[in-house]
PDB file of C-alpha atoms and ligand atoms in Angstrom:
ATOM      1  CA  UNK A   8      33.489  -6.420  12.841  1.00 49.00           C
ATOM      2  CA  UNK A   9      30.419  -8.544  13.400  1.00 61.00           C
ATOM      3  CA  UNK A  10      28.875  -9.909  10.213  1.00 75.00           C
ATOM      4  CA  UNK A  11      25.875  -7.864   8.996  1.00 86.00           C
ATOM      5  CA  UNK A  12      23.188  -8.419   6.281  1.00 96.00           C
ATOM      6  CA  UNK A  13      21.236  -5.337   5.437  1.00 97.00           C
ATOM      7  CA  UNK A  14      17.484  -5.786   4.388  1.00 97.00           C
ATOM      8  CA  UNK A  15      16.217  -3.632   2.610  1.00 98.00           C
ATOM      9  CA  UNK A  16      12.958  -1.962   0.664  1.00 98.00           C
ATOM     10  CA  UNK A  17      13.505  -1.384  -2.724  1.00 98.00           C
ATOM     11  CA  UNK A  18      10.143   1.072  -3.012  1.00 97.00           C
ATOM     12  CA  UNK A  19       7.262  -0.341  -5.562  1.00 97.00           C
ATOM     13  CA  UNK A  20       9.518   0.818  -8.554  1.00 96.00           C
ATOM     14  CA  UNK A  21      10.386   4.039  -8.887  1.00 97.00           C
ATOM     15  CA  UNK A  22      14.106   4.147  -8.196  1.00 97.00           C
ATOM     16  CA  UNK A  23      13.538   7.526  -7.150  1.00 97.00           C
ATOM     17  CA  UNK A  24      11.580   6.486  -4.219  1.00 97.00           C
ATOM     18  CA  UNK A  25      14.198   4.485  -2.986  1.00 97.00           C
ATOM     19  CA  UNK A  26      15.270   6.136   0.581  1.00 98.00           C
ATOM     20  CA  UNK A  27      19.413   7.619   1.445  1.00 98.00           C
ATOM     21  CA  UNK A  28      19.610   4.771   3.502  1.00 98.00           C
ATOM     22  CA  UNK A  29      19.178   2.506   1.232  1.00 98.00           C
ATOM     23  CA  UNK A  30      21.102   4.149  -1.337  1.00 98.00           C
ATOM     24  CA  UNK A  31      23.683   4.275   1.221  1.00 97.00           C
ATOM     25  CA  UNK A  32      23.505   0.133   1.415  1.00 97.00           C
ATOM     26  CA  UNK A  33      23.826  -0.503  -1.816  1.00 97.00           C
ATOM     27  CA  UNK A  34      26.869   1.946  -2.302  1.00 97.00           C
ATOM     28  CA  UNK A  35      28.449   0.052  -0.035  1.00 95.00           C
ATOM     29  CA  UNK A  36      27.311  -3.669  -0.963  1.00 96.00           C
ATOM     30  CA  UNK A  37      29.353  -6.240  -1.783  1.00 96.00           C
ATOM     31  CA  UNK A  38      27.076  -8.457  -3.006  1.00 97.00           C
ATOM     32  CA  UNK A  39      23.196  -7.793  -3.889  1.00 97.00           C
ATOM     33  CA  UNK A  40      20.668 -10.158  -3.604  1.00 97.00           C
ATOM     34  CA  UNK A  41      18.003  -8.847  -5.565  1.00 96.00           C
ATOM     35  CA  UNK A  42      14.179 -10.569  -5.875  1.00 93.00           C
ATOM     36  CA  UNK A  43      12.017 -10.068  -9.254  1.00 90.00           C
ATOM     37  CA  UNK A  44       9.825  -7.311  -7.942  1.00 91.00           C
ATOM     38  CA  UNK A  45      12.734  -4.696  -8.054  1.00 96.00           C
ATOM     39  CA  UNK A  46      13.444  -2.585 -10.594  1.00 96.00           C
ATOM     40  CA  UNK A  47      17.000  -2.945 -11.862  1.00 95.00           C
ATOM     41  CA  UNK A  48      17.509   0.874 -12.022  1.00 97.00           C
ATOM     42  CA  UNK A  49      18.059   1.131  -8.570  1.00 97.00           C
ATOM     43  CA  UNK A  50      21.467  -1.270  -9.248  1.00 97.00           C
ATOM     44  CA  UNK A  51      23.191   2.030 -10.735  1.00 97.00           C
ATOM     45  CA  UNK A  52      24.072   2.726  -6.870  1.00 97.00           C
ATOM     46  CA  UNK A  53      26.269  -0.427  -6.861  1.00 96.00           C
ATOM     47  CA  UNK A  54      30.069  -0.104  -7.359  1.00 95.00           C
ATOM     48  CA  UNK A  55      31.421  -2.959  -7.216  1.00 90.00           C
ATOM     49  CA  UNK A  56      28.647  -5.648  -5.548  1.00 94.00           C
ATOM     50  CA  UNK A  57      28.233  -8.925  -7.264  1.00 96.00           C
ATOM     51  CA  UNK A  58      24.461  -8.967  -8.602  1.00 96.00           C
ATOM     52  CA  UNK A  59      22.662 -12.004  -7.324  1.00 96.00           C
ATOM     53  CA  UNK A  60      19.024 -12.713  -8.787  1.00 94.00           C
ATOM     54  CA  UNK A  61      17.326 -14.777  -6.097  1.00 91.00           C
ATOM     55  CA  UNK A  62      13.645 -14.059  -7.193  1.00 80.00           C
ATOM     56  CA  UNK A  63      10.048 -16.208  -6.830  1.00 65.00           C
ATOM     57  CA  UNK A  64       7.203 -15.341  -8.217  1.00 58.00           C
ATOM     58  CA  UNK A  65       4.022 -17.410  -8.041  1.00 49.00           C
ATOM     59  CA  UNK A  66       3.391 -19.844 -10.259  1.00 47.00           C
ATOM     60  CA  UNK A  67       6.827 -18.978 -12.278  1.00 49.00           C
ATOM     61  CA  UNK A  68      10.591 -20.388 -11.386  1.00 59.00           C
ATOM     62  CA  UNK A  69      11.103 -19.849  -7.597  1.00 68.00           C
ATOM     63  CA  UNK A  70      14.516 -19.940  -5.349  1.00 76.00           C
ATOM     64  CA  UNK A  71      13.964 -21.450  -2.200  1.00 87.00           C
ATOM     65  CA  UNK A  72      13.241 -19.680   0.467  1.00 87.00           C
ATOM     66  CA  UNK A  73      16.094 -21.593   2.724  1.00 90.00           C
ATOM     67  CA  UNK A  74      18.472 -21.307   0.025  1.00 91.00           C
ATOM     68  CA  UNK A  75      18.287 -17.614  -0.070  1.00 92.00           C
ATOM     69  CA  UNK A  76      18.970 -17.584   3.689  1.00 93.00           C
ATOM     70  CA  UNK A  77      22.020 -20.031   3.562  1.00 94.00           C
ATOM     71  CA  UNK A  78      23.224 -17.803   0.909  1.00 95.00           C
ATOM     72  CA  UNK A  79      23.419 -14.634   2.720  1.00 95.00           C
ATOM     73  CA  UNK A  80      25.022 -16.742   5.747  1.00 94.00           C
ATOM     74  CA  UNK A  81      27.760 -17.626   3.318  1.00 95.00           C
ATOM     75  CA  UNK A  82      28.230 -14.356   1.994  1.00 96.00           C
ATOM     76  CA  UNK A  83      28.484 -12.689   5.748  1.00 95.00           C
ATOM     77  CA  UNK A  84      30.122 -15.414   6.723  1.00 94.00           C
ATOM     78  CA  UNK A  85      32.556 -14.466   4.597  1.00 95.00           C
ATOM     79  CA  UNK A  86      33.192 -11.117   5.326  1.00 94.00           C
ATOM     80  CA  UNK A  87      30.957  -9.805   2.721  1.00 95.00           C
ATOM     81  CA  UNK A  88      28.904  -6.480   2.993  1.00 95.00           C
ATOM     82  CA  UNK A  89      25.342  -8.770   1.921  1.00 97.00           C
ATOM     83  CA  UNK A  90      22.338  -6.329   0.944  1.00 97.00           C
ATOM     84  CA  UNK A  91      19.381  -8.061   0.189  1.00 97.00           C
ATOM     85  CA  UNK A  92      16.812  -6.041  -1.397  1.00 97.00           C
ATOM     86  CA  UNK A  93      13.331  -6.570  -1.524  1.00 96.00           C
ATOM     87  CA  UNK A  94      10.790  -4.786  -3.573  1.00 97.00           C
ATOM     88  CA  UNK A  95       8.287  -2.248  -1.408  1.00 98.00           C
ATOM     89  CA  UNK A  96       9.014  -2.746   2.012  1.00 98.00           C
ATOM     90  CA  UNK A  97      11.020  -5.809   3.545  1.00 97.00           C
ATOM     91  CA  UNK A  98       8.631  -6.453   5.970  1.00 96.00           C
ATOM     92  CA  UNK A  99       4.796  -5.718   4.448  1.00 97.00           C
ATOM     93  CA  UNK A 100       5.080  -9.317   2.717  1.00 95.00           C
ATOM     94  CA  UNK A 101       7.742  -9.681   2.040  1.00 90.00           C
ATOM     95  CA  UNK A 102       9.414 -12.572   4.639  1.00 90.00           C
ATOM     96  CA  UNK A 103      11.496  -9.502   5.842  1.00 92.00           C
ATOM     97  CA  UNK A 104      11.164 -10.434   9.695  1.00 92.00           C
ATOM     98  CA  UNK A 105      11.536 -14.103   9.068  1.00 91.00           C
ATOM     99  CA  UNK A 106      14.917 -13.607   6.825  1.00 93.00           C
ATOM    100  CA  UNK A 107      15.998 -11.352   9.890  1.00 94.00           C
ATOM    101  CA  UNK A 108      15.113 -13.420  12.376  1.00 95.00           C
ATOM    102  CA  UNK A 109      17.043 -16.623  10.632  1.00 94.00           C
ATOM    103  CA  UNK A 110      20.402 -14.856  10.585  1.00 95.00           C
ATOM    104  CA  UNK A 111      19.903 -13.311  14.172  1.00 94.00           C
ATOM    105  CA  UNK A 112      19.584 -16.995  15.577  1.00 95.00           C
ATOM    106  CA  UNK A 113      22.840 -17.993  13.342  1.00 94.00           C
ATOM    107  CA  UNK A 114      24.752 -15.032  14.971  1.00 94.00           C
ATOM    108  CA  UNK A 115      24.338 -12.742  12.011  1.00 95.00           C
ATOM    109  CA  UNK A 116      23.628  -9.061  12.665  1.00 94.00           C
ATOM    110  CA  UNK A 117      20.541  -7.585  10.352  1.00 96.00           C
ATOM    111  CA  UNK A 118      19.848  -3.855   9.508  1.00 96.00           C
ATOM    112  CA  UNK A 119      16.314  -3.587   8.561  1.00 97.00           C
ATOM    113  CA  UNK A 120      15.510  -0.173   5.973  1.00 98.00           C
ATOM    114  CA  UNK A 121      12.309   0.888   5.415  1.00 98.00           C
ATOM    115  CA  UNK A 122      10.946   1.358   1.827  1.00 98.00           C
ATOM    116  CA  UNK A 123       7.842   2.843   0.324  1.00 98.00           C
ATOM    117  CA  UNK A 124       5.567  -0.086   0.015  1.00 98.00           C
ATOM    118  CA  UNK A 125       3.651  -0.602  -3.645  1.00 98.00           C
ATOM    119  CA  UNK A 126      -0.181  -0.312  -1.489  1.00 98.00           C
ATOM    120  CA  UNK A 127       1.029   3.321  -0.849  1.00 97.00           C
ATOM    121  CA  UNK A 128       3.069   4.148  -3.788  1.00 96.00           C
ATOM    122  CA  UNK A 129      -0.163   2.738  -5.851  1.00 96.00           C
ATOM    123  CA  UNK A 130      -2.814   4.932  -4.149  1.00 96.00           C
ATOM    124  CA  UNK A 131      -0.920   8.334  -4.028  1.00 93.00           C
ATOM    125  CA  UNK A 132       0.129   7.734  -7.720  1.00 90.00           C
ATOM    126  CA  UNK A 133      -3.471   8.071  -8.713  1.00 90.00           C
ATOM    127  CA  UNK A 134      -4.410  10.572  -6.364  1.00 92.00           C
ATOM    128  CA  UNK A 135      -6.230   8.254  -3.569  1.00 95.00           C
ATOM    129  CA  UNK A 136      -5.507   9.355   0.570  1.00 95.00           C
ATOM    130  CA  UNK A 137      -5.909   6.397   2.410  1.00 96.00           C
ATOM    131  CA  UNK A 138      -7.503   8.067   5.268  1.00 95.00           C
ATOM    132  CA  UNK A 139      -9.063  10.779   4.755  1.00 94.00           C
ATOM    133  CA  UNK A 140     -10.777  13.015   7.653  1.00 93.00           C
ATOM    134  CA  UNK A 141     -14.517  11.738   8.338  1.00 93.00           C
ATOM    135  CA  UNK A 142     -14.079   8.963   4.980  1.00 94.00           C
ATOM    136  CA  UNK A 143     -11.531   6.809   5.982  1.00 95.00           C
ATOM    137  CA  UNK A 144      -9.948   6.186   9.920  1.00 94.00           C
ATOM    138  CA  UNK A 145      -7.743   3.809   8.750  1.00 97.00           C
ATOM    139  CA  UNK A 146      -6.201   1.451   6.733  1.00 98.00           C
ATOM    140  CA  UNK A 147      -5.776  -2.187   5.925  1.00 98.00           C
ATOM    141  CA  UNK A 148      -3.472  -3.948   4.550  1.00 98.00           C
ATOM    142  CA  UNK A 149      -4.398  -7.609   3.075  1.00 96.00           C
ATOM    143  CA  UNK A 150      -2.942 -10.638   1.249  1.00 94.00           C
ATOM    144  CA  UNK A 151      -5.173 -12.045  -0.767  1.00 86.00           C
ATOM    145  CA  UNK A 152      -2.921 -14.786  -0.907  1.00 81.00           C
ATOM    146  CA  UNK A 153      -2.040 -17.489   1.613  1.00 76.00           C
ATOM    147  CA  UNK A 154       0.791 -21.079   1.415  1.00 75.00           C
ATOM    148  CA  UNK A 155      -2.110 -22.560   2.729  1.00 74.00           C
ATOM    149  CA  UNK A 156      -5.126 -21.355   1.579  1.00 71.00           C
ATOM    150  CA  UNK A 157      -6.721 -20.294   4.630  1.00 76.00           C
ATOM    151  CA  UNK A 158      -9.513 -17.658   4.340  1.00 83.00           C
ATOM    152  CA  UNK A 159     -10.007 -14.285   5.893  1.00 90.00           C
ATOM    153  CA  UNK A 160     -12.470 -12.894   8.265  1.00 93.00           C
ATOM    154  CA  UNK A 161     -14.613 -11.203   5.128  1.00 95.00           C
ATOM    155  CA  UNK A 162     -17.358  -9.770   7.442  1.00 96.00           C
ATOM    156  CA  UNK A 163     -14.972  -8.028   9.472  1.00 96.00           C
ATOM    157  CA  UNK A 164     -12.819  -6.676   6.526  1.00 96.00           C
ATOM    158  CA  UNK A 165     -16.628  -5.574   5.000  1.00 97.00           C
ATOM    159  CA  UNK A 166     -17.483  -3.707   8.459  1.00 96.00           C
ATOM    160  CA  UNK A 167     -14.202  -2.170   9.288  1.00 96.00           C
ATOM    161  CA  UNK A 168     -14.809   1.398   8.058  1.00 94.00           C
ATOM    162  CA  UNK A 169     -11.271   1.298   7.016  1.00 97.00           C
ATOM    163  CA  UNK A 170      -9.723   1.552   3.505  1.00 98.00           C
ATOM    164  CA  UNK A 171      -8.237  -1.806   2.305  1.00 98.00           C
ATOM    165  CA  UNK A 172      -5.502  -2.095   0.591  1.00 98.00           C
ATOM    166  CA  UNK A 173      -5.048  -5.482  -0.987  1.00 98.00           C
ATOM    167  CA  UNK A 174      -1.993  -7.035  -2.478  1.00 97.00           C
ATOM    168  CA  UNK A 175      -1.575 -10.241  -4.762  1.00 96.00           C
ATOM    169  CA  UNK A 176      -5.033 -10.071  -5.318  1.00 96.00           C
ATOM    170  CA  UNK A 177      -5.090 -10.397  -9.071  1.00 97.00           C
ATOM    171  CA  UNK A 178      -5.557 -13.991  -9.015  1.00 95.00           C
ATOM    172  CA  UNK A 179      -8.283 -14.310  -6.465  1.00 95.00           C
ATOM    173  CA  UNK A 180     -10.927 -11.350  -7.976  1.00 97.00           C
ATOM    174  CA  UNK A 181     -13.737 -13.302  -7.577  1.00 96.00           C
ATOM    175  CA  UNK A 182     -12.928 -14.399  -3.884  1.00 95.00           C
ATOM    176  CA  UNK A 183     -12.245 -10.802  -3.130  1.00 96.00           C
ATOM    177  CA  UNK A 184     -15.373  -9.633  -4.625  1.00 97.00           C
ATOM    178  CA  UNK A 185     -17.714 -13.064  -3.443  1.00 96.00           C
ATOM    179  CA  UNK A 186     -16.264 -12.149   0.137  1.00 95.00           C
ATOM    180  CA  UNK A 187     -16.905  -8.337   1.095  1.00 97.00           C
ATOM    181  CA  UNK A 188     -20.066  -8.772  -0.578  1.00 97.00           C
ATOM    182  CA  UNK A 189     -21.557 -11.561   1.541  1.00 96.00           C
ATOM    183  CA  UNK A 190     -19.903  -9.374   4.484  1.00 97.00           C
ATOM    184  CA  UNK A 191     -22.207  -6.801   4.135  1.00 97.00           C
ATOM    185  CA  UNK A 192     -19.987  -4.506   1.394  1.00 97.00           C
ATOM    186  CA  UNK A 193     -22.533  -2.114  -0.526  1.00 97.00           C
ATOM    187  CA  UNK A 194     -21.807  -3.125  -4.471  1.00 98.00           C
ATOM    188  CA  UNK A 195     -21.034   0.758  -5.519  1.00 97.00           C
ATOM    189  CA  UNK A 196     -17.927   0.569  -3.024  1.00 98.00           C
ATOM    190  CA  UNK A 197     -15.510   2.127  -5.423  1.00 97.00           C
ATOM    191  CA  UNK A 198     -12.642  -0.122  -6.207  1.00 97.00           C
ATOM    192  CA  UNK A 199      -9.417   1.459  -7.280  1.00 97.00           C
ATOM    193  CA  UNK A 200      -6.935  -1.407  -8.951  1.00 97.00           C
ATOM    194  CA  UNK A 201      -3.284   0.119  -9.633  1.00 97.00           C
ATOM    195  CA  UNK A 202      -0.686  -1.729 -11.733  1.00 98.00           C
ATOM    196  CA  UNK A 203       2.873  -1.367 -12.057  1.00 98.00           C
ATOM    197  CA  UNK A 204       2.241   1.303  -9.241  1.00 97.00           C
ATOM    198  CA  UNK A 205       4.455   4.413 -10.053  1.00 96.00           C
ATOM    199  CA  UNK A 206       6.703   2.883 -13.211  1.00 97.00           C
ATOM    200  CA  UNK A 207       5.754   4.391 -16.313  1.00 96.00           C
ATOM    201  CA  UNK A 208       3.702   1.320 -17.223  1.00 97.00           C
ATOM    202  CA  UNK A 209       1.583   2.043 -14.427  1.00 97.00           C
ATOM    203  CA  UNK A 210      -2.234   1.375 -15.812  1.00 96.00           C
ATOM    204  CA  UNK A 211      -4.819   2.378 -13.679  1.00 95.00           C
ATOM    205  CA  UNK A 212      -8.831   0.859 -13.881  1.00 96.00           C
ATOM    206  CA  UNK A 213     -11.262   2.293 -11.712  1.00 95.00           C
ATOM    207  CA  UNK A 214     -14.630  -0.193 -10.431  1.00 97.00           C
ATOM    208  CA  UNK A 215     -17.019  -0.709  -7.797  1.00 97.00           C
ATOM    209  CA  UNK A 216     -17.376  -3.902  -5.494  1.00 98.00           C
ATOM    210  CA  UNK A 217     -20.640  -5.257  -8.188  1.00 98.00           C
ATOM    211  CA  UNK A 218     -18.552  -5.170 -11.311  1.00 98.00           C
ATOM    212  CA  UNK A 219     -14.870  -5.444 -10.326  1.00 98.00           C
ATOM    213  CA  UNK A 220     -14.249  -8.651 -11.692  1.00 97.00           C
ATOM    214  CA  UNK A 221     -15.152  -7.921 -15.398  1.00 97.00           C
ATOM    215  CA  UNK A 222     -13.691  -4.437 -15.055  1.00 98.00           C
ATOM    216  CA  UNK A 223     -10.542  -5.726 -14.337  1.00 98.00           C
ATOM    217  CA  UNK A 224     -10.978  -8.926 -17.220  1.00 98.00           C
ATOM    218  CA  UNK A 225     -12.068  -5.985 -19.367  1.00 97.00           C
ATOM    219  CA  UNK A 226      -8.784  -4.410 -18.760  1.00 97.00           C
ATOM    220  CA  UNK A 227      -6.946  -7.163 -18.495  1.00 98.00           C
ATOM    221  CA  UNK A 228      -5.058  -6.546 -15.252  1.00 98.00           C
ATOM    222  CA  UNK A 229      -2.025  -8.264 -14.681  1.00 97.00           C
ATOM    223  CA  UNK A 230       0.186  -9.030 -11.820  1.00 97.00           C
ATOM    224  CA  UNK A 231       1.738  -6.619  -9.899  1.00 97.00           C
ATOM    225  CA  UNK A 232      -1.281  -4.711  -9.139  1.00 98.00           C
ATOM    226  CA  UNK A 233      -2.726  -3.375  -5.908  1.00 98.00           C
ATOM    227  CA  UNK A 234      -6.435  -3.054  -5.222  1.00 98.00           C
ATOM    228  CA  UNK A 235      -7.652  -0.079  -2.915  1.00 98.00           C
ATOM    229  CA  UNK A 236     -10.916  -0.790  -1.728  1.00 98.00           C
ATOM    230  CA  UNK A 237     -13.094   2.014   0.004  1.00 97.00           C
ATOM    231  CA  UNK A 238     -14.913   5.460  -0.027  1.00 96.00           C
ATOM    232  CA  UNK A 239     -11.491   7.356  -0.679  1.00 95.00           C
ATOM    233  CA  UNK A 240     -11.463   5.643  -4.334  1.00 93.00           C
ATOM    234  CA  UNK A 241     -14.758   7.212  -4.720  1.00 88.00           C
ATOM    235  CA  UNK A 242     -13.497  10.952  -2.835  1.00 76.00           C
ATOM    236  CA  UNK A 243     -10.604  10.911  -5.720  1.00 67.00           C
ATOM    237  CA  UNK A 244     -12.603  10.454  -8.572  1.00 55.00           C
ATOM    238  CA  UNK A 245     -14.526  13.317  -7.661  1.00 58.00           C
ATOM    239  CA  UNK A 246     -11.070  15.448  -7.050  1.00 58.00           C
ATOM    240  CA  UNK A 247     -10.092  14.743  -9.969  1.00 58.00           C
ATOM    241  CA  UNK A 248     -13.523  15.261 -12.203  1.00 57.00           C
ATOM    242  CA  UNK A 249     -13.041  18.462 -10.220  1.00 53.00           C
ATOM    243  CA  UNK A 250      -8.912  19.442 -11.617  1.00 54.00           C
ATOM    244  CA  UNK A 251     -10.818  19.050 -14.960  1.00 53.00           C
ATOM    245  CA  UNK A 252     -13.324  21.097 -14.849  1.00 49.00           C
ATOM    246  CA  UNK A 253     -10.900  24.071 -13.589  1.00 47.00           C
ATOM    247  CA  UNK A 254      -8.159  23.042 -15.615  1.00 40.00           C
TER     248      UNK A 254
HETATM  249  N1  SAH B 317       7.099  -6.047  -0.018  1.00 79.14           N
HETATM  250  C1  SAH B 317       6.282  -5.575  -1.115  1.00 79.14           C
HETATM  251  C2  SAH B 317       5.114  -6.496  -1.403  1.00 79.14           C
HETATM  252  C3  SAH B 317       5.539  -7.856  -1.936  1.00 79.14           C
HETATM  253  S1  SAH B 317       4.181  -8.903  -2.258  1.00 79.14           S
HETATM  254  C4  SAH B 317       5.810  -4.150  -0.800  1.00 79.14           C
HETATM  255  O1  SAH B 317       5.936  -3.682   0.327  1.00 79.14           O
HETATM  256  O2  SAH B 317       5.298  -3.496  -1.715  1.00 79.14           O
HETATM  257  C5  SAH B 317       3.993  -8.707  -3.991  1.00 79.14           C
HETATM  258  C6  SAH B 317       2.736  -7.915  -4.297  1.00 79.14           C
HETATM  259  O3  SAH B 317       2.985  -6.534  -4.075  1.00 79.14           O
HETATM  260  C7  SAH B 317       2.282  -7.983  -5.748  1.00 79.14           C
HETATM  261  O4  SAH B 317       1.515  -9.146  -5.997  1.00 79.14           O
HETATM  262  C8  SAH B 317       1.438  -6.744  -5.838  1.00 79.14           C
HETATM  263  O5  SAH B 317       0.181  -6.928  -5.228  1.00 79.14           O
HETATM  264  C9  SAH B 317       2.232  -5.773  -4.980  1.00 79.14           C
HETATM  265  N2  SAH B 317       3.145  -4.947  -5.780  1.00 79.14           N
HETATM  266  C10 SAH B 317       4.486  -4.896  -5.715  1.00 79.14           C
HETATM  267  N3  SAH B 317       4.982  -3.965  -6.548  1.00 79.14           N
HETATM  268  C11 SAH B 317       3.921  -3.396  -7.165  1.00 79.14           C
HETATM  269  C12 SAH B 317       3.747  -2.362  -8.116  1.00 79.14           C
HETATM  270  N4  SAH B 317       4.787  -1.693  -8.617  1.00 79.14           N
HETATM  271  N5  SAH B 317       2.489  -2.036  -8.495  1.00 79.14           N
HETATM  272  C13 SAH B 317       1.423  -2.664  -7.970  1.00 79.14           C
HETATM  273  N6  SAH B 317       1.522  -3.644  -7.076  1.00 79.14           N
HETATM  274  C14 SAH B 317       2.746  -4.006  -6.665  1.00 79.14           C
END
């Protein structure tokens, strides 16, 4: 048999959100290489796979990136069933395609498994659609954060009419904010920022464009947290004013 890594999502945290397939991997695992983003619960589907912690997190003690990928050659190389699991989705940033693609040029086959990515655990944990008929066409997806630095196309992201979803944002508020305003965003866009998206630590502070940045120092938001930037913040407020009033 050819030598296989499997990639897979790990869902935002949750382990119930994890998918069969995955569940399926990691049953049959022989080693596990997990990054910091995923919740250890999700290891109870091991049997016997050697746990390997090969996380980076900005700012904080890193692996490198090319010793993560020698590491799973070794592993296959050797015969070993390799899972490497990724928080979210493997490849919604999270180097998914480029870890795939560095073991398909060294002759390694890669299984790529979808998981439920944090943006849309986040949103549906607090009761956001991100589209939403005659609100919302679509959806967006951003990093707020680049390797090097490079800045996005603000006025466009301001003028898209679609909801964005923005991930490692924490850090760069006041870009963010300095950004869709000069691109035209109206200040009373409701801002939606979700942490530790559907764990039970999951904190929740709602905003608008004009005063997230001292909403979210008010709160003191930490890291992971997703922002959800558009009407349909605004559309699930209202629902939910609504539940409390009939309940
Ligand atoms: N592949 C992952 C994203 C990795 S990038 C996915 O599909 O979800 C890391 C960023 O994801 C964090 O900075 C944060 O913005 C977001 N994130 C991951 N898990 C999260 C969680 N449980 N709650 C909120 N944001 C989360």
């Amino acid at each position: 048999m050819n030598a296989k890594v499997w990639l897979v999502g790990a869902g935002p945290g949750d382990p119930e959100l994890l998918t069969l397939k995955a569940v399926k991997a990691l049953k049959q695992a022989d080693v596990v290489m997990i990054d910091d983003l995923v919740n250890p619960a999700v290891l109870e589907h091991c049997r016997t796979a050697r746990i390997v912690s090969v996380g980076k997190r900005g700012g904080c003690r890193s692996t490198p990136q090319a010793f993560i990928h020698r590491l799973m050659l070794r592993y296959a190389r050797q015969g070993k069933c390799v899972v490497r699991l990724k928080g979210g989705d493997p490849c919604i940033f999270g180097r998914g395609s480029e870890e795939a693609d560095w073991l398909g040029a060294h002759g390694i086959e890669v299984e790529l498994v979808n998981g439920i990515t944090a943006g849309l655990a986040g949103a549906t944990s607090c009761g956001i659609p991100l589209t939403l008929r005659g609100v919302a066409r679509g959806v967006t997806l951003i990093t707020a954060h680049t390797q090097d630095d490079s800045s996005l196309n603000w006025q466009a992201l301001a003028q898209s009419g679609t909801t964005l979803v923005i991930y490692m944002g924490v850090a760069k508020l006041a870009e963010i904010q300095a950004g869709l305003f000069a691109g035209g965003m109206s200040g009373e866009m409701p801002v939606a920022m979700i942490e530790n998206a559907s764990l039970p630590t999951q904190r929740e502070c709602r905003s608008r464009l004009a005063t997230m940045q001292e909403d979210a120092a008010c709160f003191a938001l930490q890291s992971p947290a997703i922002l959800v930037i558009g009407e349909v913040a605004r559309h699930a407020v209202q629902a939910s004013l609504l539940q409390l009033s009939h309940g």
